[in-house]
mmCIF file with all atom_site columns, C-alpha atoms in Angstrom:
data_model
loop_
_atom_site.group_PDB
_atom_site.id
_atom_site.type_symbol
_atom_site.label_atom_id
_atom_site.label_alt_id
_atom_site.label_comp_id
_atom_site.label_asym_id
_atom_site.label_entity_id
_atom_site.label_seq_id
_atom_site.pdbx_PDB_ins_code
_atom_site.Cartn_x
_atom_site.Cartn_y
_atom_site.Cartn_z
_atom_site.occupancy
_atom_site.B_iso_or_equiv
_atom_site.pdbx_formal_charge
_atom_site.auth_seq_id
_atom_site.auth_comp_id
_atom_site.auth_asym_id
_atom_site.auth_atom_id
_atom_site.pdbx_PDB_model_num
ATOM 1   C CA . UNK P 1 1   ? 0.000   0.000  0.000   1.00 0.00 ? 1   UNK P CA 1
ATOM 2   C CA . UNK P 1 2   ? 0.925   3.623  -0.703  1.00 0.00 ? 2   UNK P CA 1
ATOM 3   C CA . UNK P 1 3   ? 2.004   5.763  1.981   1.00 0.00 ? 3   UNK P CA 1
ATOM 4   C CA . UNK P 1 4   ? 0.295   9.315  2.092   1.00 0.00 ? 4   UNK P CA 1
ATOM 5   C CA . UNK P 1 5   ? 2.711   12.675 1.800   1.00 0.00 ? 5   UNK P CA 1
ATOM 6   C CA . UNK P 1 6   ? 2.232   15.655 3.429   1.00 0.00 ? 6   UNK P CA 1
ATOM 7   C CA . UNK P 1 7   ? 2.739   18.502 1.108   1.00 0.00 ? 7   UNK P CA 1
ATOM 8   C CA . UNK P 1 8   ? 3.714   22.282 2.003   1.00 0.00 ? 8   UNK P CA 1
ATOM 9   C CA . UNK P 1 9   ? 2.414   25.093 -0.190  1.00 0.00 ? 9   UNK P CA 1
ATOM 10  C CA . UNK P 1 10  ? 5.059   27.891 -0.581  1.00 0.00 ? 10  UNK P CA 1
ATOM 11  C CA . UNK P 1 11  ? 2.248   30.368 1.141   1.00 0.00 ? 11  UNK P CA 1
ATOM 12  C CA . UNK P 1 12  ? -1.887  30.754 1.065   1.00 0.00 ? 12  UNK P CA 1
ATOM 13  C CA . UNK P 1 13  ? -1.934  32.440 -2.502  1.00 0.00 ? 13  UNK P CA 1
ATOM 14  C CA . UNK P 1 14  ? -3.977  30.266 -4.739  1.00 0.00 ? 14  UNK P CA 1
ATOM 15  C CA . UNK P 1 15  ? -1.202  29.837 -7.084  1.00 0.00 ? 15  UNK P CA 1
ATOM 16  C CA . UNK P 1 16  ? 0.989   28.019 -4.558  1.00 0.00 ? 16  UNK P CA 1
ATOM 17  C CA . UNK P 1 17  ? -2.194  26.194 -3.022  1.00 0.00 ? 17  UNK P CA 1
ATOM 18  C CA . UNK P 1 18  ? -3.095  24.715 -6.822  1.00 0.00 ? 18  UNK P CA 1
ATOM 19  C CA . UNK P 1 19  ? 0.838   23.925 -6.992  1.00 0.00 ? 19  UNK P CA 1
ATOM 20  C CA . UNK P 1 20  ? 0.822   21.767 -4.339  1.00 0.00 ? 20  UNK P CA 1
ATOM 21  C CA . UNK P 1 21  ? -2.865  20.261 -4.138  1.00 0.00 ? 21  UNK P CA 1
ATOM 22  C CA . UNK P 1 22  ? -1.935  19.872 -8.100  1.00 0.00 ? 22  UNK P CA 1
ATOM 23  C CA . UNK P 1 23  ? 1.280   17.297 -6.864  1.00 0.00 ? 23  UNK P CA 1
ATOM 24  C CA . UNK P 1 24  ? -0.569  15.263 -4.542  1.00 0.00 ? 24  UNK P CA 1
ATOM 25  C CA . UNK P 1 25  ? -1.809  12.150 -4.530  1.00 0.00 ? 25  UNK P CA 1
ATOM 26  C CA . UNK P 1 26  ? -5.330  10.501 -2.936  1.00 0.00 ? 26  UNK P CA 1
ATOM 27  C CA . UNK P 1 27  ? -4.406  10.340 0.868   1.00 0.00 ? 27  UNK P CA 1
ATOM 28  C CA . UNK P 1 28  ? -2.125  12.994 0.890   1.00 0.00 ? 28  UNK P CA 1
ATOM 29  C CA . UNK P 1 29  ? -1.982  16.398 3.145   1.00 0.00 ? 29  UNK P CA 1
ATOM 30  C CA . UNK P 1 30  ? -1.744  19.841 1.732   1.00 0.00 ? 30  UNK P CA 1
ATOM 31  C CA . UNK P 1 31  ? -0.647  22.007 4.264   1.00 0.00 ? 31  UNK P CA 1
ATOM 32  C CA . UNK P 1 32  ? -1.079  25.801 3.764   1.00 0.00 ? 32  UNK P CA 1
ATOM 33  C CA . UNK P 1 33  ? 0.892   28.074 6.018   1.00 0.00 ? 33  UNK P CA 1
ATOM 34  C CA . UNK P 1 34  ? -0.327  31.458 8.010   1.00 0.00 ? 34  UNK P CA 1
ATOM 35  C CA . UNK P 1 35  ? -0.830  33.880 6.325   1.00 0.00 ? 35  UNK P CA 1
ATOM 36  C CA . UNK P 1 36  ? -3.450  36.219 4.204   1.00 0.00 ? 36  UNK P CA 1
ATOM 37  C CA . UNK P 1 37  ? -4.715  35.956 0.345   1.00 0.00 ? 37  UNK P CA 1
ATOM 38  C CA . UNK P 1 38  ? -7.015  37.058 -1.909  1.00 0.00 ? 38  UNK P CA 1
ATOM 39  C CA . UNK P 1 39  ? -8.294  34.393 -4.587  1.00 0.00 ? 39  UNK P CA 1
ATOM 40  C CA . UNK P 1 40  ? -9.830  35.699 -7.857  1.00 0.00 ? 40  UNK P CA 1
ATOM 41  C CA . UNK P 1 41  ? -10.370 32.023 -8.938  1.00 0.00 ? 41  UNK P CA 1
ATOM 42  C CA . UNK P 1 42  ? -11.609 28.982 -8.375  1.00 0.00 ? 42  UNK P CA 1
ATOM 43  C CA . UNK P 1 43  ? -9.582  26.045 -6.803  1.00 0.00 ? 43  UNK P CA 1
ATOM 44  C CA . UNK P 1 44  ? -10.675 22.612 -8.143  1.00 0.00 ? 44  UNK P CA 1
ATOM 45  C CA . UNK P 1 45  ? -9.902  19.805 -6.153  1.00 0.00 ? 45  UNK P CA 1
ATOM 46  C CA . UNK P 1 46  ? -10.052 16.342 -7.668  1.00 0.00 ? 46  UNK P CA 1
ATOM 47  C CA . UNK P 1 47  ? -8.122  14.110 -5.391  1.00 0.00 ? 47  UNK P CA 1
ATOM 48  C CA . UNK P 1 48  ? -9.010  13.159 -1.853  1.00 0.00 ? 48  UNK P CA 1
ATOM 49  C CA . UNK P 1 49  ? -6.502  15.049 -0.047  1.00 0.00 ? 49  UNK P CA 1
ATOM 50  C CA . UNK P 1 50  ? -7.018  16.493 2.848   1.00 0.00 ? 50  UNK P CA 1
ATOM 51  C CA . UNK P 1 51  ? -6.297  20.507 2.590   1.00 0.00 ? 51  UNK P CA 1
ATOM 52  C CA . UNK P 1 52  ? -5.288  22.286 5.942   1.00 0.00 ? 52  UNK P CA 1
ATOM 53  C CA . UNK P 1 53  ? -4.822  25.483 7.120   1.00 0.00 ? 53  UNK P CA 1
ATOM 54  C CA . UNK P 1 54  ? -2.880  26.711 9.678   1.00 0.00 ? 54  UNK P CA 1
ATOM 55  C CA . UNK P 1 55  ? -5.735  27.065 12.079  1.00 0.00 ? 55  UNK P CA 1
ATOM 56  C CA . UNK P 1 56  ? -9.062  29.077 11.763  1.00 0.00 ? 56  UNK P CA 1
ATOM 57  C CA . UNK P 1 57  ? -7.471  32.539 11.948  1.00 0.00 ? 57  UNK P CA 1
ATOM 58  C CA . UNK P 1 58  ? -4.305  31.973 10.695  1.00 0.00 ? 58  UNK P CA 1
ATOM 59  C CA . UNK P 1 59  ? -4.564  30.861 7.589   1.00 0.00 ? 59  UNK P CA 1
ATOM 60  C CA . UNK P 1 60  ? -7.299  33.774 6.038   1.00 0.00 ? 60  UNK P CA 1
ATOM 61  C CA . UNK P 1 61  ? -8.627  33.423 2.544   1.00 0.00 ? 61  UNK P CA 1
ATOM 62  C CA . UNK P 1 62  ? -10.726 36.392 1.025   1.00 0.00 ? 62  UNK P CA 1
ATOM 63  C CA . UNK P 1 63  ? -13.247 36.029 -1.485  1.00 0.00 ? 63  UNK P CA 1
ATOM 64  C CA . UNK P 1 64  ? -12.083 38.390 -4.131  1.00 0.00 ? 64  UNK P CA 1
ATOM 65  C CA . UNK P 1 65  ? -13.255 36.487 -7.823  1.00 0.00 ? 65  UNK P CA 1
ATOM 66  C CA . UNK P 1 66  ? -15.021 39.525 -9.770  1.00 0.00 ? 66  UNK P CA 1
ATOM 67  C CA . UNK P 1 67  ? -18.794 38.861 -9.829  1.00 0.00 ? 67  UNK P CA 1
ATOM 68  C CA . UNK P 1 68  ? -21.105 40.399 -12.710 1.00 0.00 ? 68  UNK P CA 1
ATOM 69  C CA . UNK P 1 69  ? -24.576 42.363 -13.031 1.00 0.00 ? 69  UNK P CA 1
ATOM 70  C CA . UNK P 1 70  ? -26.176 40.558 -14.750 1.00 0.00 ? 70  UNK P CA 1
ATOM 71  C CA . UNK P 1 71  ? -29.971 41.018 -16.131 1.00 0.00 ? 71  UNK P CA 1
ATOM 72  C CA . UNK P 1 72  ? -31.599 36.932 -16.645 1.00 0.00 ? 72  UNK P CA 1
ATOM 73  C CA . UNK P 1 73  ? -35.103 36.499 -18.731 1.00 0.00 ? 73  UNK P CA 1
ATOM 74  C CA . UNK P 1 74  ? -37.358 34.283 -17.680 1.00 0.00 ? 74  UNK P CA 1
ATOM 75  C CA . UNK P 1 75  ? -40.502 33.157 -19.130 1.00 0.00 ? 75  UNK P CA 1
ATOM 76  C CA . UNK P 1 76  ? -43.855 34.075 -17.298 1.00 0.00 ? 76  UNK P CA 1
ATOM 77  C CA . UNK P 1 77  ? -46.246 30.918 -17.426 1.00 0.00 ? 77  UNK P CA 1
ATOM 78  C CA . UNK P 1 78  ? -50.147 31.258 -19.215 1.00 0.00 ? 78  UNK P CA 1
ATOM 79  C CA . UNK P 1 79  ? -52.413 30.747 -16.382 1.00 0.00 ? 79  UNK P CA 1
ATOM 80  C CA . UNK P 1 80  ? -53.688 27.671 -17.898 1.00 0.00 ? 80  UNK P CA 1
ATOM 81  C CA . UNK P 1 81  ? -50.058 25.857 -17.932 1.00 0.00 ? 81  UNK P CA 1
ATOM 82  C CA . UNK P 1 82  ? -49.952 22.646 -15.503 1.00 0.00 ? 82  UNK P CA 1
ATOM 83  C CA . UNK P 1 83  ? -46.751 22.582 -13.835 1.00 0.00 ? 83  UNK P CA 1
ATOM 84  C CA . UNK P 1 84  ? -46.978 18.823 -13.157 1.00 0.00 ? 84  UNK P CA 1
ATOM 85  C CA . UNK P 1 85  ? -47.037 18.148 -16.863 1.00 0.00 ? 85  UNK P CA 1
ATOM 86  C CA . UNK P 1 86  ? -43.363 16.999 -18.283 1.00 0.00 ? 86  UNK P CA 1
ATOM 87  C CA . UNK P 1 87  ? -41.494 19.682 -20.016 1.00 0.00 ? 87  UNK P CA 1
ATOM 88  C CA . UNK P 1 88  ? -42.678 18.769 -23.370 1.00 0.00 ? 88  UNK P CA 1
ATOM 89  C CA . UNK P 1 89  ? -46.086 18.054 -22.688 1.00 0.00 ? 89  UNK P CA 1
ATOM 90  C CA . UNK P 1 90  ? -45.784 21.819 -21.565 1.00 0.00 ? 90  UNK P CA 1
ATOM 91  C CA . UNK P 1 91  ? -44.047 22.866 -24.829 1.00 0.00 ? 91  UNK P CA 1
ATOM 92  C CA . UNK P 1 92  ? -47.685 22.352 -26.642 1.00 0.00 ? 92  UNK P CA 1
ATOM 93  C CA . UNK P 1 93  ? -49.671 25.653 -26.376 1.00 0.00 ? 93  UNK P CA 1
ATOM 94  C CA . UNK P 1 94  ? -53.286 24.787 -25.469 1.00 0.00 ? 94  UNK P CA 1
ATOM 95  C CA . UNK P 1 95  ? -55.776 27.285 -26.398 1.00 0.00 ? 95  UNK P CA 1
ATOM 96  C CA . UNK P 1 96  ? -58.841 26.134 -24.350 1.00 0.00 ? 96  UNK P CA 1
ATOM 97  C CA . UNK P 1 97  ? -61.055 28.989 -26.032 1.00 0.00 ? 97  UNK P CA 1
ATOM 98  C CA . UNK P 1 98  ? -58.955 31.290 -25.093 1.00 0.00 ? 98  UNK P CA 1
ATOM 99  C CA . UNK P 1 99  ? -56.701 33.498 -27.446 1.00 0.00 ? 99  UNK P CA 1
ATOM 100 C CA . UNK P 1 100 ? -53.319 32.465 -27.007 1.00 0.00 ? 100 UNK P CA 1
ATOM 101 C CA . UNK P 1 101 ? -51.574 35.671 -26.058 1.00 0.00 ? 101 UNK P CA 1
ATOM 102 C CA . UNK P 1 102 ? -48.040 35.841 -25.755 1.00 0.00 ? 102 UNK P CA 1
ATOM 103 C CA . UNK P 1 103 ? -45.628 36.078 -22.666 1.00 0.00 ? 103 UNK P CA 1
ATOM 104 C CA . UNK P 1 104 ? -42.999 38.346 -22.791 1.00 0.00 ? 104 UNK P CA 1
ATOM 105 C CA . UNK P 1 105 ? -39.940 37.748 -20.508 1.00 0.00 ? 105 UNK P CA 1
ATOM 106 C CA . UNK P 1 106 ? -39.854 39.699 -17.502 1.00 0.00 ? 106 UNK P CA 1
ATOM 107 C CA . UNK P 1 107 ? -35.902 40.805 -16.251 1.00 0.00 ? 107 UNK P CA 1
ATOM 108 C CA . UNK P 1 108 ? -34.565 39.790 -12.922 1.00 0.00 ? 108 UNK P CA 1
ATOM 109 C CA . UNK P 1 109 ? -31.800 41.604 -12.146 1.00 0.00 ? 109 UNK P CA 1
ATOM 110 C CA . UNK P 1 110 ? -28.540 40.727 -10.040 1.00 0.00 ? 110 UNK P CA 1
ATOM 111 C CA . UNK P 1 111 ? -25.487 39.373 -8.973  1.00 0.00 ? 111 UNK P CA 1
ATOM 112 C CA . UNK P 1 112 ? -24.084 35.973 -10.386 1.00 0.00 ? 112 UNK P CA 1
ATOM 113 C CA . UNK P 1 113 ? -20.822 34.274 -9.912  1.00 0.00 ? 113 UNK P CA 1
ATOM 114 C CA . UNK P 1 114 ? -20.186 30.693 -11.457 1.00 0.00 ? 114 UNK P CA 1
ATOM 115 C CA . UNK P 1 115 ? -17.853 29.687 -9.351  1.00 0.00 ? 115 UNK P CA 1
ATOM 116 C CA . UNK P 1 116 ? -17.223 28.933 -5.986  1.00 0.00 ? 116 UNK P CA 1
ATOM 117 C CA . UNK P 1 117 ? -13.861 29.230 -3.552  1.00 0.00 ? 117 UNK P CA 1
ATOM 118 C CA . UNK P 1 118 ? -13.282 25.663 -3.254  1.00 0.00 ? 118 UNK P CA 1
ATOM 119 C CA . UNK P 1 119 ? -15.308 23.240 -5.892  1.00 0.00 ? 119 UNK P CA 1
ATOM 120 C CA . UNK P 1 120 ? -14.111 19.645 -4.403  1.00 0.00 ? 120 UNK P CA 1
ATOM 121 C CA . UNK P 1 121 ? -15.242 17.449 -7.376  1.00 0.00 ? 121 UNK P CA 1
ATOM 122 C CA . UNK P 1 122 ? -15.050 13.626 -5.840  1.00 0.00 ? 122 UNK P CA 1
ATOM 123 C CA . UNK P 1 123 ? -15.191 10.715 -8.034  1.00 0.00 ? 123 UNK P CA 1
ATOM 124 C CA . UNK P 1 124 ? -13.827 7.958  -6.123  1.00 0.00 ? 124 UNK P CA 1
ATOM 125 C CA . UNK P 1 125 ? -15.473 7.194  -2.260  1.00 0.00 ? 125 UNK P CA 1
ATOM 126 C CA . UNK P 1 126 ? -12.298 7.877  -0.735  1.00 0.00 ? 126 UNK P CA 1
ATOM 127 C CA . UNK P 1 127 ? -12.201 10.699 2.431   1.00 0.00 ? 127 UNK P CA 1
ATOM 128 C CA . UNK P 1 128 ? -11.757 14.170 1.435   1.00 0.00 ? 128 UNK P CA 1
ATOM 129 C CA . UNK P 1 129 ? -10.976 16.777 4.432   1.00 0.00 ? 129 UNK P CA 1
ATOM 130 C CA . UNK P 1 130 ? -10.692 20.441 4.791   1.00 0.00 ? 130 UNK P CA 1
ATOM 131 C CA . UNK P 1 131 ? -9.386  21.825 7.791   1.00 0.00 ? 131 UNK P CA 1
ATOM 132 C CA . UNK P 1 132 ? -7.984  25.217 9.551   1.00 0.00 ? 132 UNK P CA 1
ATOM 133 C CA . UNK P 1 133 ? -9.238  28.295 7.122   1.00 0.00 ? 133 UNK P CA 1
ATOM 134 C CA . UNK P 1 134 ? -11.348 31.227 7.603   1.00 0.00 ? 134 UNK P CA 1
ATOM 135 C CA . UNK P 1 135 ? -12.949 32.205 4.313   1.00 0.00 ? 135 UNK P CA 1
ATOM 136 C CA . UNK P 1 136 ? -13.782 35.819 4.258   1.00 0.00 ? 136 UNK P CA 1
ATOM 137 C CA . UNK P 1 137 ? -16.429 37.699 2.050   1.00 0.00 ? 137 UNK P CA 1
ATOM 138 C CA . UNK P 1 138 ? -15.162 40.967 0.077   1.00 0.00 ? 138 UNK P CA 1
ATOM 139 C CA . UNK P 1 139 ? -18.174 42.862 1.882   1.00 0.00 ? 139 UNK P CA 1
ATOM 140 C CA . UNK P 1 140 ? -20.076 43.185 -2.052  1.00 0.00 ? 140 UNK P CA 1
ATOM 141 C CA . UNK P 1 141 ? -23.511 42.438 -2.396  1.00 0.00 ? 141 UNK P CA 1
ATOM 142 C CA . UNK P 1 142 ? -22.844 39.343 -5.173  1.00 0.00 ? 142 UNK P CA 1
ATOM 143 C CA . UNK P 1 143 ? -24.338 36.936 -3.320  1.00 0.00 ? 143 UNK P CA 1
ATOM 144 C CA . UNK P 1 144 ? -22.818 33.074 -4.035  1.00 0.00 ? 144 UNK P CA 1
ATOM 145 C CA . UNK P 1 145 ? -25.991 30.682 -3.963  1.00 0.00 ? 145 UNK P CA 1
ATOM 146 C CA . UNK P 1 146 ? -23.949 27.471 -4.230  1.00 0.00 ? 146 UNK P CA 1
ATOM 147 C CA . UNK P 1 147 ? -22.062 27.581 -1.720  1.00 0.00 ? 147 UNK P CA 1
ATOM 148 C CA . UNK P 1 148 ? -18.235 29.545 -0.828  1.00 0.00 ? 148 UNK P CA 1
ATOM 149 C CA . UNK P 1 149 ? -17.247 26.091 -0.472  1.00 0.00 ? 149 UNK P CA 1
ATOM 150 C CA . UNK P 1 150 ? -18.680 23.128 -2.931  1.00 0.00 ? 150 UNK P CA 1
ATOM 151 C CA . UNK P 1 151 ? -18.607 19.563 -2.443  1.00 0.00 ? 151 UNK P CA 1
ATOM 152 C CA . UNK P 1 152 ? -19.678 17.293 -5.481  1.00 0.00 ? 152 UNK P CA 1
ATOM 153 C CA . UNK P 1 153 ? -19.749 13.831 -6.914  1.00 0.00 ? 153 UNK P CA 1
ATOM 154 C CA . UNK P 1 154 ? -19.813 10.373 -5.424  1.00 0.00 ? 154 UNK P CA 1
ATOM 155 C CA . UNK P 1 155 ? -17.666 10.445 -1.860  1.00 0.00 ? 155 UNK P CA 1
ATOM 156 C CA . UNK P 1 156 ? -19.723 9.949  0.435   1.00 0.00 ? 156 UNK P CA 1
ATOM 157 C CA . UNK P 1 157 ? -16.833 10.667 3.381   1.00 0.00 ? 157 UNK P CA 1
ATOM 158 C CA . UNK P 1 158 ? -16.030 13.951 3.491   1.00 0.00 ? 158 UNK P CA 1
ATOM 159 C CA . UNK P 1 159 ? -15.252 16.244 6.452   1.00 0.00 ? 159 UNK P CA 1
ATOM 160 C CA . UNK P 1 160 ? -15.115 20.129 6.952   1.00 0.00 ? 160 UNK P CA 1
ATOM 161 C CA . UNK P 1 161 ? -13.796 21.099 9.951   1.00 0.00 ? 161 UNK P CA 1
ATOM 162 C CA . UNK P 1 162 ? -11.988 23.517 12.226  1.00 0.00 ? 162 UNK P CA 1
ATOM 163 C CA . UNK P 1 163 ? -13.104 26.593 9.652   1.00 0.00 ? 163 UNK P CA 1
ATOM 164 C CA . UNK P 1 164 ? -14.763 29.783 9.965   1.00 0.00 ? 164 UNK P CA 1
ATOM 165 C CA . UNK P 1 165 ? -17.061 31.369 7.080   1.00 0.00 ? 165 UNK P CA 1
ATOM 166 C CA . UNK P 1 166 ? -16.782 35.541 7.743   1.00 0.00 ? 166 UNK P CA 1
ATOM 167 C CA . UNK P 1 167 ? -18.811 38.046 5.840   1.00 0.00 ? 167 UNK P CA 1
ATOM 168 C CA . UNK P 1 168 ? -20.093 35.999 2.873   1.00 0.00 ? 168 UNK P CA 1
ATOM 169 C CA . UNK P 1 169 ? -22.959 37.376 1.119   1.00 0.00 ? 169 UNK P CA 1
ATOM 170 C CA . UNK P 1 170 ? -24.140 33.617 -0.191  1.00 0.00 ? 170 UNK P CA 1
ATOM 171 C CA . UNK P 1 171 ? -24.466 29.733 1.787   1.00 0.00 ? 171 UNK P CA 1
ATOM 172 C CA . UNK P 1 172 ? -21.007 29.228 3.173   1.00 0.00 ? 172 UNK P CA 1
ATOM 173 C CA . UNK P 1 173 ? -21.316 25.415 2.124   1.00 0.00 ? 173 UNK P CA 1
ATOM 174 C CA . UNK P 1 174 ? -22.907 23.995 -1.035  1.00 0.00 ? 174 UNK P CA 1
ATOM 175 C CA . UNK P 1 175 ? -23.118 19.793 -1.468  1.00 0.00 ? 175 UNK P CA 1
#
């Protein structure tokens, strides 16, 4: 059997955090040091590693990825539409007698951001941890809906832990 490493990255920027996470292996640690950054991307974690901190307010990560205005359409529904129909049964105007008038899109306007902090994508059942961080909001108004931190696929051991969410706008923890 393999034996796990313990990995250092050079300091909390995302660069060096990627470098390192980016070198291990499944099993292995990724230690970040003290220390203060901004990320303005996304870190995508792929391997169950665990990733720790130095402890919850030593090792400070601020939200800083750019967000955008954005304005979304959406379609209003006829009154006569039955939601529990399948999409495509829905896709079939039904007149009913009545004129069949059409919907214009109303505009919902906002903040959207695609990403989140940390997206830990898990394909394998194997234990993924995250340890020793403070994630801190950049005091905006984009609010992130999915989570600061995102946990997807098929592990079903995963552990978050020792951490504090500061100031975020959105759901701290999306999975």
């Amino acid at each position: 059997s393999a034996k796990s490493a313990a990995l250092a990255a050079k300091s909390p920027a995302l660069i060096d955090v990627r470098s390192a996470v980016d070198l291990a292996k499944d099993g292995d640690t990724v230690r970040v040091p003290a220390g203060s950054a901004t990320w303005t991307e996304q870190l995508t974690i792929i391997k169950n590693i665990t990733l720790e901190g130095a402890g919850e307010e030593s090792t400070i990560i601020r939200d800083g990825i750019p967000h955008e205005k954005v304005e979304q359409a959406h379609e209003t529904l006829p009154e006569d539409v039955d939601l529990r129909q399948s999409a495509s049964q829905r896709d079939v105007p039904k007149l009913r007698g009545k004129t069949n008038k059409s919907h214009a899109p109303e505009r919902m306007r906002g903040h959207r951001r695609p990403t989140s902090l940390i997206l830990a994508k898990l394909e394998r059942d194997l234990p993924f941890r995250l340890t020793g961080f403070t994630f801190r909001g950049a005091g905006n108004e984009r609010g992130n809906f999915n989570g600061e931190v995102q946990i997807a696929g098929d592990s079903h051991s995963f552990r978050i832990d020792h951490r504090t969410f500061d100031e975020l706008p959105g759901l701290a923890l999306g999975v």
